[in-house]
GROMACS .gro file of N, CA, C and O in nm:
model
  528
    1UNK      N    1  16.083  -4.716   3.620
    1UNK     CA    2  15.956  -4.732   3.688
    1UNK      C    3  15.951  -4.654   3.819
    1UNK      O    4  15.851  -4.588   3.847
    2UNK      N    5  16.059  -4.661   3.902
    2UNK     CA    6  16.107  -4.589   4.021
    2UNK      C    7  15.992  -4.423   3.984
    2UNK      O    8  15.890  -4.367   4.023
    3UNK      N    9  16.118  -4.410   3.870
    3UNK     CA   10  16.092  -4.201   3.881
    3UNK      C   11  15.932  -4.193   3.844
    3UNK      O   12  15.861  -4.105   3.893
    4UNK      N   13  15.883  -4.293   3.753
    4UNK     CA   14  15.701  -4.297   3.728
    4UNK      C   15  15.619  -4.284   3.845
    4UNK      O   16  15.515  -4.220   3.864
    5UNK      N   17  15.696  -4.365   3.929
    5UNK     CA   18  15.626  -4.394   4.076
    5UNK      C   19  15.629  -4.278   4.156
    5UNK      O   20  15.535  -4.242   4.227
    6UNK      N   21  15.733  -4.222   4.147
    6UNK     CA   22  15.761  -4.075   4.205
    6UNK      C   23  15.676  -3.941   4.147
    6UNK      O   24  15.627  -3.845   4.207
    7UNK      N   25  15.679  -3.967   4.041
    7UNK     CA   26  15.604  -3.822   3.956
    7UNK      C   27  15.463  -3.840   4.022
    7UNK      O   28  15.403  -3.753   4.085
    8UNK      N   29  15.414  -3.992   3.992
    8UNK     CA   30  15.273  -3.996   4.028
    8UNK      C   31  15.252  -3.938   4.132
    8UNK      O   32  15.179  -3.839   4.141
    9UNK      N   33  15.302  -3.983   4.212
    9UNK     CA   34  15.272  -3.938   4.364
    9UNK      C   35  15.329  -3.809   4.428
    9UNK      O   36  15.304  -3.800   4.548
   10UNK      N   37  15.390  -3.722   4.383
   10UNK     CA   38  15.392  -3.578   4.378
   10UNK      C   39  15.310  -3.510   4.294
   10UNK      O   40  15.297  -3.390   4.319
   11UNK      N   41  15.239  -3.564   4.182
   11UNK     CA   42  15.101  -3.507   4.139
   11UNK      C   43  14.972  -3.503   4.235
   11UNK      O   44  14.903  -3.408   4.273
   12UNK      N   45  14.966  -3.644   4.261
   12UNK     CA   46  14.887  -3.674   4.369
   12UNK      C   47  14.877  -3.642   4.467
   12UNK      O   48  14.763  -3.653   4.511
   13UNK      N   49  14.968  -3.591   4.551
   13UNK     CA   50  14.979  -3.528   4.647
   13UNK      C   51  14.987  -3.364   4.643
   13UNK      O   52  14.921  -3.295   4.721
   14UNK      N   53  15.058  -3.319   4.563
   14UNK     CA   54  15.094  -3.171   4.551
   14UNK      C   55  15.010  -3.086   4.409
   14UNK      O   56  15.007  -2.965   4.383
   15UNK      N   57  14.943  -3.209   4.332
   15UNK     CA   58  14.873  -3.060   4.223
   15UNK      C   59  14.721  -3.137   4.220
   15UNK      O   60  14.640  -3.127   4.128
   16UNK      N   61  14.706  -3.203   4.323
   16UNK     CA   62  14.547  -3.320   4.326
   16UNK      C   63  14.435  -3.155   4.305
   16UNK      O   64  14.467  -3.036   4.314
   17UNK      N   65  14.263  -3.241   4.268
   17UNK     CA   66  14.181  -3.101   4.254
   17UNK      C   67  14.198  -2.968   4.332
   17UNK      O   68  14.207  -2.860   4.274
   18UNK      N   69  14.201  -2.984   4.479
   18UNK     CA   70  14.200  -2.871   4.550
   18UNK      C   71  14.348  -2.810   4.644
   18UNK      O   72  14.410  -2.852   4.742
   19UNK      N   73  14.362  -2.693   4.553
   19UNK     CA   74  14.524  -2.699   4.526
   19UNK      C   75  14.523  -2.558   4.634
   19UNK      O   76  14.431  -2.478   4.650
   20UNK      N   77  14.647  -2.562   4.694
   20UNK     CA   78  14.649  -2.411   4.733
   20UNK      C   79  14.842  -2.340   4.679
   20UNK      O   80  14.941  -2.406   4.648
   21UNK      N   81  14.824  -2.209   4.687
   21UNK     CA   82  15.007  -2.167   4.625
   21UNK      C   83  15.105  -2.276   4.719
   21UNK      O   84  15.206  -2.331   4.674
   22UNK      N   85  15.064  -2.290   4.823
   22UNK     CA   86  15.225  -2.355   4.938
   22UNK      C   87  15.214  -2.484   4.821
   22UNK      O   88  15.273  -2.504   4.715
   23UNK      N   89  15.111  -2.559   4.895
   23UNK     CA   90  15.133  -2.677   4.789
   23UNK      C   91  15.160  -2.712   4.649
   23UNK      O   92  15.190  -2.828   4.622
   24UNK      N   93  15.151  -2.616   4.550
   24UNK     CA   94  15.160  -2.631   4.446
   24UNK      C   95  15.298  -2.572   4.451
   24UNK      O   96  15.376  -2.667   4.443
   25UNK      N   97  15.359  -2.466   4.460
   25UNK     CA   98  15.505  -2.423   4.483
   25UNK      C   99  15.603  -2.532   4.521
   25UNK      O  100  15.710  -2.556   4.466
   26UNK      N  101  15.532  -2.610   4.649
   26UNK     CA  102  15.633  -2.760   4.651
   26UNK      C  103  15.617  -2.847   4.563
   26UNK      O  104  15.686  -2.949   4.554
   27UNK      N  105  15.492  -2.804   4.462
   27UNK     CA  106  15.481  -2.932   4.403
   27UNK      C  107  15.585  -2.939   4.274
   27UNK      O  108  15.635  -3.039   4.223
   28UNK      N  109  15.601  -2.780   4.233
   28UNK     CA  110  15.704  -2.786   4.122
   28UNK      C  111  15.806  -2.780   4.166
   28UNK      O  112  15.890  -2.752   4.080
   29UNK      N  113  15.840  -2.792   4.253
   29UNK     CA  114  16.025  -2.770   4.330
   29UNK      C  115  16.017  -2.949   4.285
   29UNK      O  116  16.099  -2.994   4.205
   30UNK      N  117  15.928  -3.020   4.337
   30UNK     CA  118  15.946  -3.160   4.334
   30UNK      C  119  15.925  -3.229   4.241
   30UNK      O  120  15.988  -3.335   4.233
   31UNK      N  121  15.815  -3.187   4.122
   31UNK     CA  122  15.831  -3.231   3.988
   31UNK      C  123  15.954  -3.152   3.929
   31UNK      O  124  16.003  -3.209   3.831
   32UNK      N  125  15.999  -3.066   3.955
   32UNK     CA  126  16.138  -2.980   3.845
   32UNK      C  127  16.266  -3.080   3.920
   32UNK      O  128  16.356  -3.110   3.842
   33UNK      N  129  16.277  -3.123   4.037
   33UNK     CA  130  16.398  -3.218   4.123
   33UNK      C  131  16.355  -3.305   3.994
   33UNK      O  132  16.436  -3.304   3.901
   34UNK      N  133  16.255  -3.368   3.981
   34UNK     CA  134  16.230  -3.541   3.934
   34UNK      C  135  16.277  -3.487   3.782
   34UNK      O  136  16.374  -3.552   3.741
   35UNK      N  137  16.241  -3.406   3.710
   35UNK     CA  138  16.258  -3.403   3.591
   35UNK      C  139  16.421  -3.356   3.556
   35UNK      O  140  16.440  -3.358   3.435
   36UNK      N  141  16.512  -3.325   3.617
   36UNK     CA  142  16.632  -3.303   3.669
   36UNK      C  143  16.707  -3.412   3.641
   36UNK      O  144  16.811  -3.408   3.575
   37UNK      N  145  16.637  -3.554   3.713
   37UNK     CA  146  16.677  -3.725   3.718
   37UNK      C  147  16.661  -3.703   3.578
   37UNK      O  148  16.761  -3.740   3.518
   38UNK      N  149  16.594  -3.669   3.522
   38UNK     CA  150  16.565  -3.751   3.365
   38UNK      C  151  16.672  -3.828   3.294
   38UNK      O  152  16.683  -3.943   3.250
   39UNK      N  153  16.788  -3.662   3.302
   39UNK     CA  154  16.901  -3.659   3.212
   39UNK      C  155  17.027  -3.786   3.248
   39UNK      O  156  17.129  -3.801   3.181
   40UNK      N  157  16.983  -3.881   3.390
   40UNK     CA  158  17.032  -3.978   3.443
   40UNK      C  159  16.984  -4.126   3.368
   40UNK      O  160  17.055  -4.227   3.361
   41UNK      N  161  16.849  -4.112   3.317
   41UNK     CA  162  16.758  -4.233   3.281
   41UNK      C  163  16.872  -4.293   3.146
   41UNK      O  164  16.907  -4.229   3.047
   42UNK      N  165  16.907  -4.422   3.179
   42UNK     CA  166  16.936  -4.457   3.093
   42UNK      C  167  16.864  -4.613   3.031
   42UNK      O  168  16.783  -4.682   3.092
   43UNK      N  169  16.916  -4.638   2.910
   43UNK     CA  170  16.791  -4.781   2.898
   43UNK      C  171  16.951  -4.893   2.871
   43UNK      O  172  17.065  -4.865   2.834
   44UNK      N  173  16.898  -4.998   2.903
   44UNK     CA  174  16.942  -5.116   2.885
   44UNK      C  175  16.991  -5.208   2.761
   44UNK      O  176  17.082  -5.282   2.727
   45UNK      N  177  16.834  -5.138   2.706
   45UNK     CA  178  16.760  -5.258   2.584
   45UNK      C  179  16.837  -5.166   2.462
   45UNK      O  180  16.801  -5.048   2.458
   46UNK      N  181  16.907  -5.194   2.395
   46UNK     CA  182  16.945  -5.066   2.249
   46UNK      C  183  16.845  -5.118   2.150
   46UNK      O  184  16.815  -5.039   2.060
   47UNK      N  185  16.785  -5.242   2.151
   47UNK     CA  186  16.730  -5.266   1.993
   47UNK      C  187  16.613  -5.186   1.977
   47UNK      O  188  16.547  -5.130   2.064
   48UNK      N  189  16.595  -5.189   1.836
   48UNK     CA  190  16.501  -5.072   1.784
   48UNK      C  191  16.358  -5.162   1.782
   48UNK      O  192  16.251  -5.101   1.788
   49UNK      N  193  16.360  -5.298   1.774
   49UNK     CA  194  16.199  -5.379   1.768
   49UNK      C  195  16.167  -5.424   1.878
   49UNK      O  196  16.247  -5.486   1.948
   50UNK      N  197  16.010  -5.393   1.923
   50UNK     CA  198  15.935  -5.429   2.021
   50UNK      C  199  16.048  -5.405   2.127
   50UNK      O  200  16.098  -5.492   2.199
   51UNK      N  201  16.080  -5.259   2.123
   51UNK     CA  202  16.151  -5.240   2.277
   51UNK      C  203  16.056  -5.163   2.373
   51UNK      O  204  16.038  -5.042   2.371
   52UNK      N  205  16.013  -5.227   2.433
   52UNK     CA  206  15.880  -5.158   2.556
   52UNK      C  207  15.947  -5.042   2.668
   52UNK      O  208  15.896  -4.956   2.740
   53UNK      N  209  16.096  -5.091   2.641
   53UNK     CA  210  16.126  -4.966   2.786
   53UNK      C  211  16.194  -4.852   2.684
   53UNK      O  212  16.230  -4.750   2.742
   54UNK      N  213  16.212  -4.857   2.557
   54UNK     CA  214  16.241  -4.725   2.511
   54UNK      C  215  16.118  -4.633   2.485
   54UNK      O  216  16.118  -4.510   2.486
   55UNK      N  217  15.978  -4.745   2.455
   55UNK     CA  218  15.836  -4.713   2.474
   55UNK      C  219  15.830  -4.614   2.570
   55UNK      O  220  15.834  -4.495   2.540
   56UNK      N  221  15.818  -4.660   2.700
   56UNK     CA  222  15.835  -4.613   2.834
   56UNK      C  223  15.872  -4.560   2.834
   56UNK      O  224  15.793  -4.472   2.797
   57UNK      N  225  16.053  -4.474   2.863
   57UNK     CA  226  16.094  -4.382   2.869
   57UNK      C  227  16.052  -4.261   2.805
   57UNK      O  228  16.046  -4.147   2.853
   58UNK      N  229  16.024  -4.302   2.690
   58UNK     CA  230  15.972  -4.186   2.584
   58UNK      C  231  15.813  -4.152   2.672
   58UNK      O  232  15.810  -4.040   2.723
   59UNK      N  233  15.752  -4.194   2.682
   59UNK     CA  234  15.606  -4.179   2.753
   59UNK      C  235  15.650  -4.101   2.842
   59UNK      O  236  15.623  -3.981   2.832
   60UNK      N  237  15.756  -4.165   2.989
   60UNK     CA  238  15.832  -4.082   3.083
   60UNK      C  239  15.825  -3.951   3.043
   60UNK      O  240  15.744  -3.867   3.083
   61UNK      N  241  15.898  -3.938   2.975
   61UNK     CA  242  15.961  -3.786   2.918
   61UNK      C  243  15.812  -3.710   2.897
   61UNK      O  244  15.788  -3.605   2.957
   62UNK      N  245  15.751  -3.748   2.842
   62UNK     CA  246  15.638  -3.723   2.750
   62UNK      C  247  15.582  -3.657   2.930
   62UNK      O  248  15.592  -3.538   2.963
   63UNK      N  249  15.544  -3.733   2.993
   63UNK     CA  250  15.447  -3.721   3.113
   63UNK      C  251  15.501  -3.595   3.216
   63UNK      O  252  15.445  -3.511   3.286
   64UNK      N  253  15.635  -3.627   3.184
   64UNK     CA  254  15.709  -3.543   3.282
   64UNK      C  255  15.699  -3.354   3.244
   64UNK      O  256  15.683  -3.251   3.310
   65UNK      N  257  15.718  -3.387   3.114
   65UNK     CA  258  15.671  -3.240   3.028
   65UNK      C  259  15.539  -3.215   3.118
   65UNK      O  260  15.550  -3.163   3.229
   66UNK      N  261  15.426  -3.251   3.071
   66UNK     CA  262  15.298  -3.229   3.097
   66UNK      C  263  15.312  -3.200   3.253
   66UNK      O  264  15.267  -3.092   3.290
   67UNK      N  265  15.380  -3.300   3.366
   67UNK     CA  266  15.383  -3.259   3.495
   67UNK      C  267  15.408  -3.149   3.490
   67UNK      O  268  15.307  -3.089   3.526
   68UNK      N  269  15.507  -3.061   3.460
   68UNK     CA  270  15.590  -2.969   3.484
   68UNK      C  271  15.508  -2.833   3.396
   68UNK      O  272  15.538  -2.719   3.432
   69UNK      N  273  15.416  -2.849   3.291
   69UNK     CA  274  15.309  -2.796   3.251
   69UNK      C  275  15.224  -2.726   3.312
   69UNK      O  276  15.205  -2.604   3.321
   70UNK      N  277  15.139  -2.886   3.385
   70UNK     CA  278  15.035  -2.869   3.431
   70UNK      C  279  15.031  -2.771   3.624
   70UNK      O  280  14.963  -2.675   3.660
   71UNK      N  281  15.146  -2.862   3.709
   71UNK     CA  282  15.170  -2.765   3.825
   71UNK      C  283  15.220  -2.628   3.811
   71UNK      O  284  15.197  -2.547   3.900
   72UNK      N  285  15.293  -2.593   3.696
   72UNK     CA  286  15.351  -2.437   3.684
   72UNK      C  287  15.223  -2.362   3.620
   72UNK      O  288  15.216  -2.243   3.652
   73UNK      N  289  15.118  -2.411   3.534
   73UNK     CA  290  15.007  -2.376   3.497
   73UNK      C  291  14.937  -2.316   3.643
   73UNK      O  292  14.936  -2.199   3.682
   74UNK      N  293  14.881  -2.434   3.709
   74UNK     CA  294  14.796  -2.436   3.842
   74UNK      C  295  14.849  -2.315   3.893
   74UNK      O  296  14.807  -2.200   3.879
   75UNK      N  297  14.954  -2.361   3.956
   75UNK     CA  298  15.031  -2.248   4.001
   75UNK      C  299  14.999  -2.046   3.978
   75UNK      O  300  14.963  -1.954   4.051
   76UNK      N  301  15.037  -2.062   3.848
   76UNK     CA  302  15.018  -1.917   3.789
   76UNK      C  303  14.855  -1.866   3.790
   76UNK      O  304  14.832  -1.745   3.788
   77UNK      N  305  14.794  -1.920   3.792
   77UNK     CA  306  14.628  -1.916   3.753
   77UNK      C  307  14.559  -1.941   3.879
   77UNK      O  308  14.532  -2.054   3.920
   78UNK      N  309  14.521  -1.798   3.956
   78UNK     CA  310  14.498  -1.717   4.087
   78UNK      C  311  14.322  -1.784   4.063
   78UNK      O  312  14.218  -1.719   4.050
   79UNK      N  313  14.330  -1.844   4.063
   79UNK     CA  314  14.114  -1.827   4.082
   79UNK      C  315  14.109  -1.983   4.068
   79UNK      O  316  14.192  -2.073   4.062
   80UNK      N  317  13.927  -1.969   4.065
   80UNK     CA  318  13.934  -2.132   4.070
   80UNK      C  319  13.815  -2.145   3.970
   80UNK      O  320  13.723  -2.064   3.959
   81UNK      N  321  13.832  -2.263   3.897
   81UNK     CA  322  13.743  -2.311   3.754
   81UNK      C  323  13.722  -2.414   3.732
   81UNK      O  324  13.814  -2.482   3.778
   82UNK      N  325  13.651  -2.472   3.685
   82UNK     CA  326  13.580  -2.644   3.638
   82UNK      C  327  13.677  -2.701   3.783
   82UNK      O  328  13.664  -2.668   3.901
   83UNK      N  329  13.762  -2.783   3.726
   83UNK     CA  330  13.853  -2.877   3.810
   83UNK      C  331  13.973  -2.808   3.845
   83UNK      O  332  14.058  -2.887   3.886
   84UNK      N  333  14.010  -2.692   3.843
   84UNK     CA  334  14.074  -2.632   3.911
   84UNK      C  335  14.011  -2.537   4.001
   84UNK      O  336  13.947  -2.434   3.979
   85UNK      N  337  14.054  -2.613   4.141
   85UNK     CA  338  14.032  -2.550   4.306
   85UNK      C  339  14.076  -2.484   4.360
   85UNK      O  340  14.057  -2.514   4.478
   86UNK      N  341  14.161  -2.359   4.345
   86UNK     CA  342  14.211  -2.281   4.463
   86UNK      C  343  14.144  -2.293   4.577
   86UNK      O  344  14.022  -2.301   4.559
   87UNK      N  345  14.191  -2.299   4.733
   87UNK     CA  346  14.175  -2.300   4.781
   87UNK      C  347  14.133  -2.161   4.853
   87UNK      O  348  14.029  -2.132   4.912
   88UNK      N  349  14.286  -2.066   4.822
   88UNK     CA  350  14.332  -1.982   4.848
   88UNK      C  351  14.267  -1.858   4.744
   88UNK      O  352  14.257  -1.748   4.799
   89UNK      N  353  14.233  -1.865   4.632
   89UNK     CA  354  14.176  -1.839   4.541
   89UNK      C  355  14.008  -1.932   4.470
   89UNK      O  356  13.991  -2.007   4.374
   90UNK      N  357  13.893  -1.865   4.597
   90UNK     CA  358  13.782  -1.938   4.579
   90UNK      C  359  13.686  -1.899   4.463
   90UNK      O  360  13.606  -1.984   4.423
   91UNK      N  361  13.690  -1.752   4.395
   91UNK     CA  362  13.620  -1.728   4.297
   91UNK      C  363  13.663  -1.748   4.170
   91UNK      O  364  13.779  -1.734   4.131
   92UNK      N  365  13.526  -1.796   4.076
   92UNK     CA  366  13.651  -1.778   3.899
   92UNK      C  367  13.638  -1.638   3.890
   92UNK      O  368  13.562  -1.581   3.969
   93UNK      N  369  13.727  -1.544   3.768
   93UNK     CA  370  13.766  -1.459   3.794
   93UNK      C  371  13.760  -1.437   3.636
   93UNK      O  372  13.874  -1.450   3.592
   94UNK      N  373  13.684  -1.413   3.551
   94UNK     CA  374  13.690  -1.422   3.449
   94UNK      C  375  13.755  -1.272   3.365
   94UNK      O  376  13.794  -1.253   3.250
   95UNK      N  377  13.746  -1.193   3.476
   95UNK     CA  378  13.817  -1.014   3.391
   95UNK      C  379  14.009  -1.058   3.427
   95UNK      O  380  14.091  -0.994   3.361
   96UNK      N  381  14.039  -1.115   3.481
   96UNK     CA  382  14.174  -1.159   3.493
   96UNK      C  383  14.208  -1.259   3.405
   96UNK      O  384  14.307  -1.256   3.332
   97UNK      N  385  14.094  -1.383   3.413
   97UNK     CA  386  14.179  -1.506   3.393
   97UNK      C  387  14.072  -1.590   3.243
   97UNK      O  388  14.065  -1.713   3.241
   98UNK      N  389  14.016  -1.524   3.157
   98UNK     CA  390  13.939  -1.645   3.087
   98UNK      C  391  14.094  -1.575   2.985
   98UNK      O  392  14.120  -1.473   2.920
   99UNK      N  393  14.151  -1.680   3.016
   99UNK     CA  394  14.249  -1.683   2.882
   99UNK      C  395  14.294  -1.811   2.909
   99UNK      O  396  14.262  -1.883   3.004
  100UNK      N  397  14.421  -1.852   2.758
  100UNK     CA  398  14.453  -2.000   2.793
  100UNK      C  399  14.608  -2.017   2.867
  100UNK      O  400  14.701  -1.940   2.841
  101UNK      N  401  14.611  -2.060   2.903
  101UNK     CA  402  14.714  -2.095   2.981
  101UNK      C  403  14.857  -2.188   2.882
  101UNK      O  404  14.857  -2.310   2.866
  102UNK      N  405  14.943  -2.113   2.841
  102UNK     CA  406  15.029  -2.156   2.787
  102UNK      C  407  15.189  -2.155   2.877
  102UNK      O  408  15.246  -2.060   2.931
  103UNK      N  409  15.227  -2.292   2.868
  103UNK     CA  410  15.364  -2.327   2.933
  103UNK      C  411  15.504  -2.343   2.782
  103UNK      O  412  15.500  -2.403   2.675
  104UNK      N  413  15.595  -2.270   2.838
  104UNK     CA  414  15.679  -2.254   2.727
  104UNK      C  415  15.798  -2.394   2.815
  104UNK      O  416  15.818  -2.389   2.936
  105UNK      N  417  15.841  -2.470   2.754
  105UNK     CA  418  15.912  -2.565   2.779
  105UNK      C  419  16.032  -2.523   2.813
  105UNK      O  420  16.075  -2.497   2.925
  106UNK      N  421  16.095  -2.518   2.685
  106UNK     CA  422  16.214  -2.393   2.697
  106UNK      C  423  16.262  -2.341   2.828
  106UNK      O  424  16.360  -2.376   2.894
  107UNK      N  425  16.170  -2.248   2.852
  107UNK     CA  426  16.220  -2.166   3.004
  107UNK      C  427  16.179  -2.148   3.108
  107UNK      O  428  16.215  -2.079   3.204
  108UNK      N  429  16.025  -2.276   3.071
  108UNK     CA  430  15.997  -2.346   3.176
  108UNK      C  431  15.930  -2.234   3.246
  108UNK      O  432  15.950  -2.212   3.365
  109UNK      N  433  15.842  -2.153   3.163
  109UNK     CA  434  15.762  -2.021   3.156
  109UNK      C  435  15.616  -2.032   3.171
  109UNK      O  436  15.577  -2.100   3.076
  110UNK      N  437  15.530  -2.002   3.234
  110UNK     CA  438  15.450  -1.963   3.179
  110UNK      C  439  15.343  -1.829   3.103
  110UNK      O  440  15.366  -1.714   3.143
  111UNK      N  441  15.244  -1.846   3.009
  111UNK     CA  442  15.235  -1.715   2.944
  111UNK      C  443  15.082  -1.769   2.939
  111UNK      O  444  15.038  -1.868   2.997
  112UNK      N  445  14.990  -1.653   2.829
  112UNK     CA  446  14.859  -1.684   2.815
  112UNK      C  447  14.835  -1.585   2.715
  112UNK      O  448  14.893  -1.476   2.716
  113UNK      N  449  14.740  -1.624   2.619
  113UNK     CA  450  14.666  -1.589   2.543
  113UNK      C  451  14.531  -1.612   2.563
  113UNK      O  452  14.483  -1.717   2.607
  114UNK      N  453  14.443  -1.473   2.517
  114UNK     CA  454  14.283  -1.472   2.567
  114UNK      C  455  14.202  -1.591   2.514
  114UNK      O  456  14.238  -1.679   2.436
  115UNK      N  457  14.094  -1.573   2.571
  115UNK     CA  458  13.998  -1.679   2.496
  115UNK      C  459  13.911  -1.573   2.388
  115UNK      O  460  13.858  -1.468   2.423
  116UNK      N  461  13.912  -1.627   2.259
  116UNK     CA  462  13.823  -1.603   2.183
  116UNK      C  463  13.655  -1.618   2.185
  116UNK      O  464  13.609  -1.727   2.151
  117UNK      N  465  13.604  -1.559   2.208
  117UNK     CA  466  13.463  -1.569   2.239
  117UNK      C  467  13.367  -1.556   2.106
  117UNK      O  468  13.248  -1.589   2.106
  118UNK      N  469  13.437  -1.504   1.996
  118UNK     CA  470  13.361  -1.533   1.854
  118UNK      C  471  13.424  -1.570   1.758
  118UNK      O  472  13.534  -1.536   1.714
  119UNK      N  473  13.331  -1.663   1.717
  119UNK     CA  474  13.400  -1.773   1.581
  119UNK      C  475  13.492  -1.717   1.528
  119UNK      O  476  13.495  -1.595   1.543
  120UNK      N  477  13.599  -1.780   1.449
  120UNK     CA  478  13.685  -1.720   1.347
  120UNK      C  479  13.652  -1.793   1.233
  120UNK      O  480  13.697  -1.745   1.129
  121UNK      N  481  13.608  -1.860   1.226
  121UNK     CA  482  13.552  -1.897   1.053
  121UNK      C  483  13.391  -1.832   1.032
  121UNK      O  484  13.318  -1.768   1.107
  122UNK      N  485  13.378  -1.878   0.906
  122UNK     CA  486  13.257  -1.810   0.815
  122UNK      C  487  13.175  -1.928   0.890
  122UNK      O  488  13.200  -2.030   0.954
  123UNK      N  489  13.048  -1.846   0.839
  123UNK     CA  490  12.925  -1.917   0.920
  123UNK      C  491  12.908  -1.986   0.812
  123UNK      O  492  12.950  -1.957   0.700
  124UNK      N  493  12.803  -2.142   0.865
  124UNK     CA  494  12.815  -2.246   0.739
  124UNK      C  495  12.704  -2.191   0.610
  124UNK      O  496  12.650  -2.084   0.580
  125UNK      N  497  12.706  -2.303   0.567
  125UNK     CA  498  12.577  -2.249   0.423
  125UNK      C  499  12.517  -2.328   0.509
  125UNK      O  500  12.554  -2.413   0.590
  126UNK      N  501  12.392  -2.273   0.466
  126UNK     CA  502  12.221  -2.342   0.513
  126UNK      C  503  12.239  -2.436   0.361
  126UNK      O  504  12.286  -2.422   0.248
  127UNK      N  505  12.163  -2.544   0.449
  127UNK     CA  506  12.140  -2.659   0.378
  127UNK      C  507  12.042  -2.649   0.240
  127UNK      O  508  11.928  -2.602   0.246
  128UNK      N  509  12.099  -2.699   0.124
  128UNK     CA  510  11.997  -2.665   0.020
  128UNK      C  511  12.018  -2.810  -0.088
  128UNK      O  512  12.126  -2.870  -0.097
  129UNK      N  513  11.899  -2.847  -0.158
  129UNK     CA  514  11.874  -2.894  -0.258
  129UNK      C  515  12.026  -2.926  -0.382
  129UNK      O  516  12.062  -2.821  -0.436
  130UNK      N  517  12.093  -3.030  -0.417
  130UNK     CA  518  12.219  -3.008  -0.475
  130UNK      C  519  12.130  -3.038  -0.582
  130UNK      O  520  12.030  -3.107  -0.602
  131UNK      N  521  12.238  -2.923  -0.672
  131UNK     CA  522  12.153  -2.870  -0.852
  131UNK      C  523  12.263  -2.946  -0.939
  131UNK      O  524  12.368  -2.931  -0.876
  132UNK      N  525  12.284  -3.008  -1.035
  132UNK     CA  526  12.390  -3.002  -1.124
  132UNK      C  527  12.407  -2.971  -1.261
  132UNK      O  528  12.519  -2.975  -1.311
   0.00000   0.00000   0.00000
């Protein structure tokens, strides 16, 4: 519960809507420290039924990914859009940045692929009369 309490509040503080590089740079030094602890988390409970803190931990893990996602995302992505605020970066920037923002776990990378702007499937059938 400790390290939950901790993640929260280095999100909250360091990747909240209106983000600038200093802050977000500390913010992954301090979510990558917390996710570091992980490999310390140990559980208590071994049984496999209705165990709520192996629940938990697993969620942990789960959240901690996404932390470490979402601030190295912010981070990399210079402009500002819907709910992401640069501070430092006040315009969206769409000849740089309409692509998606992909975090590789692994190496703790991030990368991006464009946004598609036209369908990739077939257009539907127009609605008609069923014959049999």
């Amino acid at each position: 519960d400790a390290l939950r309490g901790e993640l929260q509040q280095v999100m909250e503080a360091d990747c909240g809507v209106f983000r600038t590089e200093t802050v977000l740079a500390d913010g992954l030094r301090k979510v990558s420290a917390l996710a570091g602890r992980m490999a310390d988390v140990r559980l208590r409970d071994h049984s496999r039924l209705f165990n709520t803190a192996r629940i938990e931990a697993m969620e942990l893990e789960n959240l901690m990914d996404c932390a470490l996602a979402t601030v190295a995302a912010a981070l990399a992505r210079q402009e500002s859009r819907g709910a992401h605020t640069r501070i430092d970066y006040p315009q969206r920037d769409d000849v740089h940045w309409l692509r998606h923002s992909l975090y590789h776990r692994d190496t703790r990378s991030v990368d991006s692929k464009p946004v598609r702007t036209r369908p990739m499937t077939v257009d539907s059938f127009p609605p008609k009369e069923r014959v049999y």
